[in-house]
Amino acid sequence: MKTSRSTTRHPDRVDHHRAQHLSLETRQILTEDGVVSVLVNDSESPLGWLARRKGRDGRSMISPHQFIAGEKLRADFTRGNMAPRMTANWAAPTGGRPRGASSSPGEMTDIMMTARQRVSQALEACGPEFSGVLMDVCCFLRGLEDIERERNWPARSAKVVLQLALDRLARHYGFASEVRGQPSKVRTWLADDAAFET
């Protein structure tokens, strides 16, 4: 995934005054129609903030592969139309389905269904101990301080839990070895001079 810092104010797409308060970047993303350039606001994502912020050791608080794994989960969550509706549905007929009811199978597209399946599989692979924090940070864009306060966790503990969760998510998506920066090796209990026979 290519990322380039944008130095223009994007007057044709975003109001000049609003653009001053955003962290706008142009990204190349892969869609069903091919690679497309999109303008994104990195300041809206807690993962974007963590990826840009440096720790005491000078490294980013989350690795690029952790960031990509979290953004992949968020993209599927968005494609699956899984976010709760925050406004009235004026297209729905009066007396229709009750408030909070999910989309009917007839209203869902194949893209929505497969995106929901990918979210479900990813959260199942991460387990119940990590799926909640992944949903809060990656999908609902909640800050780490809010999560710590809500769950009565010690200060700065949400960052550690999130890093572990993103490691597991990255492993599920297939770049676990890249998270650590080295190829994964098969571990065996064989002696140094022993070998497998074929």
mmCIF file of C-alpha atoms in Angstrom:
data_model
loop_
_atom_site.group_PDB
_atom_site.id
_atom_site.type_symbol
_atom_site.label_atom_id
_atom_site.label_comp_id
_atom_site.label_asym_id
_atom_site.label_seq_id
_atom_site.Cartn_x
_atom_site.Cartn_y
_atom_site.Cartn_z
ATOM 1 C CA MET A 1 0.000 0.000 0.000
ATOM 2 C CA LYS A 2 1.537 3.314 -1.052
ATOM 3 C CA THR A 3 1.103 6.412 1.072
ATOM 4 C CA SER A 4 2.129 9.896 0.077
ATOM 5 C CA ARG A 5 1.926 12.995 2.230
ATOM 6 C CA SER A 6 -0.166 15.581 0.499
ATOM 7 C CA THR A 7 1.088 19.162 0.580
ATOM 8 C CA THR A 8 -1.826 20.743 -1.277
ATOM 9 C CA ARG A 9 -4.988 21.924 0.378
ATOM 10 C CA HIS A 10 -7.255 19.954 -1.996
ATOM 11 C CA PRO A 11 -9.528 22.959 -2.686
ATOM 12 C CA ASP A 12 -11.552 20.985 -5.209
ATOM 13 C CA ARG A 13 -12.424 18.216 -2.747
ATOM 14 C CA VAL A 14 -12.187 19.652 0.786
ATOM 15 C CA ASP A 15 -12.934 23.166 1.973
ATOM 16 C CA HIS A 16 -9.701 25.144 2.559
ATOM 17 C CA HIS A 17 -10.544 26.002 6.193
ATOM 18 C CA ARG A 18 -11.539 22.451 7.023
ATOM 19 C CA ALA A 19 -8.420 21.023 5.350
ATOM 20 C CA GLN A 20 -6.215 23.006 7.767
ATOM 21 C CA HIS A 21 -7.483 20.865 10.647
ATOM 22 C CA LEU A 22 -7.255 17.486 8.929
ATOM 23 C CA SER A 23 -4.358 15.129 8.336
ATOM 24 C CA LEU A 24 -5.003 14.500 4.640
ATOM 25 C CA GLU A 25 -3.080 11.932 2.638
ATOM 26 C CA THR A 26 -3.545 10.413 -0.791
ATOM 27 C CA ARG A 27 -3.524 6.627 -0.767
ATOM 28 C CA GLN A 28 -3.632 3.980 -3.460
ATOM 29 C CA ILE A 29 -6.167 1.287 -2.558
ATOM 30 C CA LEU A 30 -7.177 -1.881 -4.358
ATOM 31 C CA THR A 31 -10.878 -2.168 -5.232
ATOM 32 C CA GLU A 32 -12.909 -4.516 -7.397
ATOM 33 C CA ASP A 33 -12.305 -2.100 -10.305
ATOM 34 C CA GLY A 34 -8.521 -1.923 -9.787
ATOM 35 C CA VAL A 35 -6.209 0.515 -7.977
ATOM 36 C CA VAL A 36 -7.830 3.836 -7.081
ATOM 37 C CA SER A 37 -6.376 7.003 -5.520
ATOM 38 C CA VAL A 38 -8.379 8.198 -2.535
ATOM 39 C CA LEU A 39 -8.036 11.094 -0.120
ATOM 40 C CA VAL A 40 -8.100 9.963 3.510
ATOM 41 C CA ASN A 41 -8.088 11.779 6.842
ATOM 42 C CA ASP A 42 -5.574 9.933 9.007
ATOM 43 C CA SER A 43 -6.526 11.932 12.094
ATOM 44 C CA GLU A 44 -9.900 10.152 12.305
ATOM 45 C CA SER A 45 -8.296 6.773 12.954
ATOM 46 C CA PRO A 46 -6.693 5.936 16.312
ATOM 47 C CA LEU A 47 -4.527 3.459 14.390
ATOM 48 C CA GLY A 48 -3.268 6.237 12.128
ATOM 49 C CA TRP A 49 -2.341 8.287 15.181
ATOM 50 C CA LEU A 50 -0.499 5.338 16.763
ATOM 51 C CA ALA A 51 1.324 4.577 13.503
ATOM 52 C CA ARG A 52 2.598 8.183 13.284
ATOM 53 C CA ARG A 53 3.495 8.573 16.967
ATOM 54 C CA LYS A 54 6.954 7.518 18.142
ATOM 55 C CA GLY A 55 7.675 5.739 21.413
ATOM 56 C CA ARG A 56 10.660 6.294 23.706
ATOM 57 C CA ASP A 57 12.758 3.971 21.558
ATOM 58 C CA GLY A 58 12.091 6.117 18.461
ATOM 59 C CA ARG A 59 9.952 3.471 16.754
ATOM 60 C CA SER A 60 6.285 3.821 15.847
ATOM 61 C CA MET A 61 3.854 2.668 18.520
ATOM 62 C CA ILE A 62 2.436 0.130 16.081
ATOM 63 C CA SER A 63 4.245 -1.463 13.169
ATOM 64 C CA PRO A 64 3.181 -0.931 9.554
ATOM 65 C CA HIS A 65 1.824 -4.488 9.374
ATOM 66 C CA GLN A 66 -0.214 -4.016 12.546
ATOM 67 C CA PHE A 67 -1.614 -0.813 11.032
ATOM 68 C CA ILE A 68 -2.473 -2.526 7.737
ATOM 69 C CA ALA A 69 -4.149 -5.421 9.587
ATOM 70 C CA GLY A 70 -6.293 -3.015 11.616
ATOM 71 C CA GLU A 71 -7.216 -0.989 8.540
ATOM 72 C CA LYS A 72 -8.130 -4.180 6.677
ATOM 73 C CA LEU A 73 -10.544 -5.094 9.476
ATOM 74 C CA ARG A 74 -11.992 -1.577 9.396
ATOM 75 C CA ALA A 75 -12.427 -1.703 5.604
ATOM 76 C CA ASP A 76 -14.362 -4.972 5.818
ATOM 77 C CA PHE A 77 -16.460 -3.579 8.679
ATOM 78 C CA THR A 78 -17.312 -0.564 6.516
ATOM 79 C CA ARG A 79 -17.963 -2.635 3.364
ATOM 80 C CA GLY A 80 -20.211 -4.925 5.372
ATOM 81 C CA ASN A 81 -22.303 -1.921 6.443
ATOM 82 C CA MET A 82 -21.971 -3.109 10.050
ATOM 83 C CA ALA A 83 -21.887 0.293 11.758
ATOM 84 C CA PRO A 84 -25.061 1.160 13.663
ATOM 85 C CA ARG A 85 -27.318 3.676 11.929
ATOM 86 C CA MET A 86 -26.978 7.095 13.530
ATOM 87 C CA THR A 87 -29.706 8.903 11.606
ATOM 88 C CA ALA A 88 -33.251 8.215 10.522
ATOM 89 C CA ASN A 89 -33.801 6.000 7.505
ATOM 90 C CA TRP A 90 -36.074 8.209 5.405
ATOM 91 C CA ALA A 91 -36.227 5.622 2.630
ATOM 92 C CA ALA A 92 -37.871 3.033 4.881
ATOM 93 C CA PRO A 93 -41.659 2.953 4.766
ATOM 94 C CA THR A 94 -43.485 3.877 7.948
ATOM 95 C CA GLY A 95 -44.473 0.868 9.944
ATOM 96 C CA GLY A 96 -41.503 -1.022 8.518
ATOM 97 C CA ARG A 97 -38.980 -3.020 10.471
ATOM 98 C CA PRO A 98 -38.361 -2.022 14.066
ATOM 99 C CA ARG A 99 -35.549 0.316 15.116
ATOM 100 C CA GLY A 100 -32.138 -1.299 15.219
ATOM 101 C CA ALA A 101 -33.128 -4.160 12.945
ATOM 102 C CA SER A 102 -30.379 -5.205 10.571
ATOM 103 C CA SER A 103 -30.633 -5.263 6.808
ATOM 104 C CA SER A 104 -32.701 -8.044 5.369
ATOM 105 C CA PRO A 105 -30.913 -10.650 3.226
ATOM 106 C CA GLY A 106 -32.612 -9.215 0.153
ATOM 107 C CA GLU A 107 -30.998 -5.821 0.765
ATOM 108 C CA MET A 108 -27.471 -7.171 1.147
ATOM 109 C CA THR A 109 -25.057 -7.430 -1.729
ATOM 110 C CA ASP A 110 -22.499 -10.172 -2.202
ATOM 111 C CA ILE A 111 -19.767 -7.683 -1.279
ATOM 112 C CA MET A 112 -21.508 -6.889 2.019
ATOM 113 C CA MET A 113 -22.006 -10.546 2.853
ATOM 114 C CA THR A 114 -18.401 -11.551 2.155
ATOM 115 C CA ALA A 115 -17.105 -8.519 4.082
ATOM 116 C CA ARG A 116 -19.215 -9.524 7.100
ATOM 117 C CA GLN A 117 -17.910 -13.068 6.853
ATOM 118 C CA ARG A 118 -14.313 -11.798 6.790
ATOM 119 C CA VAL A 119 -14.927 -9.653 9.887
ATOM 120 C CA SER A 120 -16.477 -12.605 11.692
ATOM 121 C CA GLN A 121 -13.587 -14.902 10.743
ATOM 122 C CA ALA A 122 -10.977 -12.342 11.798
ATOM 123 C CA LEU A 123 -12.592 -11.726 15.191
ATOM 124 C CA GLU A 124 -13.017 -15.454 15.766
ATOM 125 C CA ALA A 125 -9.335 -16.010 14.962
ATOM 126 C CA CYS A 126 -8.321 -13.309 17.453
ATOM 127 C CA GLY A 127 -10.466 -14.769 20.206
ATOM 128 C CA PRO A 128 -12.740 -13.155 22.785
ATOM 129 C CA GLU A 129 -9.823 -11.652 24.708
ATOM 130 C CA PHE A 130 -8.841 -9.411 21.763
ATOM 131 C CA SER A 131 -11.946 -9.055 19.591
ATOM 132 C CA GLY A 132 -13.520 -6.358 21.790
ATOM 133 C CA VAL A 133 -10.550 -4.010 21.718
ATOM 134 C CA LEU A 134 -10.131 -4.553 17.964
ATOM 135 C CA MET A 135 -13.772 -3.634 17.359
ATOM 136 C CA ASP A 136 -13.531 -0.563 19.601
ATOM 137 C CA VAL A 137 -10.317 0.840 18.115
ATOM 138 C CA CYS A 138 -10.337 -0.341 14.482
ATOM 139 C CA CYS A 139 -14.069 -0.269 13.717
ATOM 140 C CA PHE A 140 -15.680 2.194 16.135
ATOM 141 C CA LEU A 141 -12.566 4.466 16.198
ATOM 142 C CA ARG A 142 -12.516 4.784 19.980
ATOM 143 C CA GLY A 143 -9.477 6.202 21.728
ATOM 144 C CA LEU A 144 -7.321 4.130 24.045
ATOM 145 C CA GLU A 145 -7.990 6.401 27.036
ATOM 146 C CA ASP A 146 -11.745 5.912 26.610
ATOM 147 C CA ILE A 147 -11.300 2.142 26.537
ATOM 148 C CA GLU A 148 -9.138 2.181 29.682
ATOM 149 C CA ARG A 149 -11.637 4.373 31.512
ATOM 150 C CA GLU A 150 -14.642 2.268 30.460
ATOM 151 C CA ARG A 151 -13.011 -1.054 31.371
ATOM 152 C CA ASN A 152 -11.189 0.189 34.490
ATOM 153 C CA TRP A 153 -7.819 -0.769 33.007
ATOM 154 C CA PRO A 154 -4.562 0.782 34.247
ATOM 155 C CA ALA A 155 -3.169 3.722 32.281
ATOM 156 C CA ARG A 156 -1.353 2.782 29.054
ATOM 157 C CA SER A 157 -2.491 -0.846 29.289
ATOM 158 C CA ALA A 158 -4.871 -0.557 26.320
ATOM 159 C CA LYS A 159 -1.897 0.114 24.038
ATOM 160 C CA VAL A 160 -0.240 -3.159 25.078
ATOM 161 C CA VAL A 161 -3.465 -5.145 24.653
ATOM 162 C CA LEU A 162 -4.066 -3.505 21.267
ATOM 163 C CA GLN A 163 -0.547 -4.361 20.081
ATOM 164 C CA LEU A 164 -1.061 -8.002 21.039
ATOM 165 C CA ALA A 165 -4.468 -8.008 19.339
ATOM 166 C CA LEU A 166 -3.047 -6.476 16.155
ATOM 167 C CA ASP A 167 -0.252 -9.064 16.143
ATOM 168 C CA ARG A 168 -2.821 -11.841 16.231
ATOM 169 C CA LEU A 169 -4.921 -10.107 13.567
ATOM 170 C CA ALA A 170 -1.857 -9.709 11.329
ATOM 171 C CA ARG A 171 -1.105 -13.410 11.787
ATOM 172 C CA HIS A 172 -4.672 -14.234 10.729
ATOM 173 C CA TYR A 173 -4.290 -12.113 7.590
ATOM 174 C CA GLY A 174 -1.037 -13.846 6.715
ATOM 175 C CA PHE A 175 1.718 -11.405 7.583
ATOM 176 C CA ALA A 176 2.682 -12.609 11.051
ATOM 177 C CA SER A 177 6.319 -13.124 10.110
ATOM 178 C CA GLU A 178 6.505 -9.611 8.705
ATOM 179 C CA VAL A 179 5.194 -8.145 11.972
ATOM 180 C CA ARG A 180 8.365 -9.216 13.757
ATOM 181 C CA GLY A 181 10.551 -8.249 10.811
ATOM 182 C CA GLN A 182 11.927 -11.721 10.193
ATOM 183 C CA PRO A 183 10.740 -14.812 8.367
ATOM 184 C CA SER A 184 8.944 -17.334 10.503
ATOM 185 C CA LYS A 185 10.806 -20.579 11.096
ATOM 186 C CA VAL A 186 9.485 -24.052 11.759
ATOM 187 C CA ARG A 187 10.504 -25.132 15.243
ATOM 188 C CA THR A 188 11.272 -28.751 15.969
ATOM 189 C CA TRP A 189 12.599 -30.838 18.815
ATOM 190 C CA LEU A 190 15.217 -32.528 16.635
ATOM 191 C CA ALA A 191 18.868 -32.577 17.628
ATOM 192 C CA ASP A 192 21.212 -30.272 15.703
ATOM 193 C CA ASP A 193 22.696 -33.143 13.687
ATOM 194 C CA ALA A 194 19.327 -34.852 13.011
ATOM 195 C CA ALA A 195 17.178 -34.390 9.905
ATOM 196 C CA PHE A 196 13.765 -35.424 8.648
ATOM 197 C CA GLU A 197 13.736 -38.451 6.356
ATOM 198 C CA THR A 198 11.687 -38.279 3.188
#
